[in-house]
Short mmCIF file of C-alpha atoms in Angstrom, two decimals:
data_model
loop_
_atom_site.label_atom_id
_atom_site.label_comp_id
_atom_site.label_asym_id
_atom_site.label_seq_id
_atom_site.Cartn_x
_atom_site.Cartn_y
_atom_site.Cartn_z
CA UNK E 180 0.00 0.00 0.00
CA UNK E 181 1.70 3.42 -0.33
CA UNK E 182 2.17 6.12 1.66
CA UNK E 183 -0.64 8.84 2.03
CA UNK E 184 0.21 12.08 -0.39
CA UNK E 185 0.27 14.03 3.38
CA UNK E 186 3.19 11.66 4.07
CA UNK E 187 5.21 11.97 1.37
CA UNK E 188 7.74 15.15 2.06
CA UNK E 189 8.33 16.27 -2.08
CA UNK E 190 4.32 16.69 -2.02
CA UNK E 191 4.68 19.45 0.41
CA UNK E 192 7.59 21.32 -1.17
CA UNK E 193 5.74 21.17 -4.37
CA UNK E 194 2.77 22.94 -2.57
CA UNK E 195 4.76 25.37 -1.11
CA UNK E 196 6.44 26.41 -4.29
CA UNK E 197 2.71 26.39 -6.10
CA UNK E 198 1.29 29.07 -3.87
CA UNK E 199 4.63 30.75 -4.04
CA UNK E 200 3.73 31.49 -7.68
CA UNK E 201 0.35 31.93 -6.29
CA UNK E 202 1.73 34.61 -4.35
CA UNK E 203 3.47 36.01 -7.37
CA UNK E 204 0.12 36.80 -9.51
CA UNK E 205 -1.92 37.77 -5.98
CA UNK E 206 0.77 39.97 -3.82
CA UNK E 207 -0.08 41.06 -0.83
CA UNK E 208 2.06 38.84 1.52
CA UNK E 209 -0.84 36.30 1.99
CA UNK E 210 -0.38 33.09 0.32
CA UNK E 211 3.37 33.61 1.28
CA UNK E 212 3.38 32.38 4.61
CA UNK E 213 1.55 29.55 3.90
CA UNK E 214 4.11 28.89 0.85
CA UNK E 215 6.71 29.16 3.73
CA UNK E 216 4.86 26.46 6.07
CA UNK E 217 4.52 23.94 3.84
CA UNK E 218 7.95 24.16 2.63
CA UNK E 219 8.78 23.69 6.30
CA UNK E 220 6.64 20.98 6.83
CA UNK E 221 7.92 19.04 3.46
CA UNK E 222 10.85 19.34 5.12
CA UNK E 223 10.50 18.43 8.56
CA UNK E 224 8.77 15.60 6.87
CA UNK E 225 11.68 14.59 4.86
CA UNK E 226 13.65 14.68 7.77
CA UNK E 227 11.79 12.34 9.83
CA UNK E 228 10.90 14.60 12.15
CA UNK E 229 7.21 14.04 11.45
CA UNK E 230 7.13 10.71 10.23
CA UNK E 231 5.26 9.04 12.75
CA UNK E 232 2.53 11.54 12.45
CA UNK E 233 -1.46 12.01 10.86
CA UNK E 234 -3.08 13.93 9.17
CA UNK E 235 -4.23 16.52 11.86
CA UNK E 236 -1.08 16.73 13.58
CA UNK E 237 0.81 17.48 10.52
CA UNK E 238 -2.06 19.60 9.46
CA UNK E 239 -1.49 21.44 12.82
CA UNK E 240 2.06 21.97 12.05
CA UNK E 241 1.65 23.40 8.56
CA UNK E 242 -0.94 25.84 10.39
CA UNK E 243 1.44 27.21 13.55
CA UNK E 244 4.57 27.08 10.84
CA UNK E 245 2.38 29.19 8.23
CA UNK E 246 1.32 31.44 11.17
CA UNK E 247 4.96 32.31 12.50
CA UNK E 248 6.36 32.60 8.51
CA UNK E 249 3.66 35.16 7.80
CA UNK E 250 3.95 36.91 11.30
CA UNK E 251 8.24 36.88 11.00
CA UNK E 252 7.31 38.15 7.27
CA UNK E 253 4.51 40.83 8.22
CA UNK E 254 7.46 42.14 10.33
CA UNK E 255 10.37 41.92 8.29
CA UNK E 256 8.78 43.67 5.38
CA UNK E 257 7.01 46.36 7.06
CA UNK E 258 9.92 48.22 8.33
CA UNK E 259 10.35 49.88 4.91
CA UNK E 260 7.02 49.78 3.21
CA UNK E 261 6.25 52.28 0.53
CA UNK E 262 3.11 53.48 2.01
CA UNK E 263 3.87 54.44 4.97
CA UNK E 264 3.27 57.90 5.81
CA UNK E 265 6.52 60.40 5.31
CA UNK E 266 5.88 62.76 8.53
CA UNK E 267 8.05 65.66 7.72
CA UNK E 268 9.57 67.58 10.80
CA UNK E 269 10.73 70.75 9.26
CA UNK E 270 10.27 72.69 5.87
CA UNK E 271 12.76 72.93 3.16
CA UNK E 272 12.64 76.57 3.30
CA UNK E 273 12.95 77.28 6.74
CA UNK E 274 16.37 78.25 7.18
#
């Protein structure tokens, strides 16, 4: 019998990289993290690390990972976002 396609680590990575280009026709930073936690799960998978597992404890994982990649990348790229709001402290012709 073979393995379950949750099981099966490449399966994963191949997910993550689809809503990667996902993420490149819809930008906005959403499908991103999950791209991110399912990487990480295909790997952790591939490892071993989650071998033993089912379905909603792996399922669990891709969630929490997905939820710290887009939090760590909410962060990372909102220091210098374009829209932020210049606030200008003095006047160019104040001298």
């Amino acid at each position: 019998m073979e393995d379950p396609v949750w099981t099966v680590w490449w399966a994963w990575i191949a997910g993550g990289v689809g809503l990667g280009i996902v993420e490149v026709f819809a930008p906005g930073f959403f499908f991103l993290g999950f791209a991110v936690g399912a990487v990480l799960t295909g790997v952790l998978i591939g490892i071993g690390a989650l071998g033993w597992a089912g379905l909603p404890f792996i399922l669990m994982v891709f969630a929490l990972l997905s939820l710290v990649a887009w939090w760590a990348l909410r962060r990372w790229f909102a220091r210098n976002h374009p829209s932020e709001v210049k606030v200008w402290d003095r006047d160019i012709n104040d001298n």
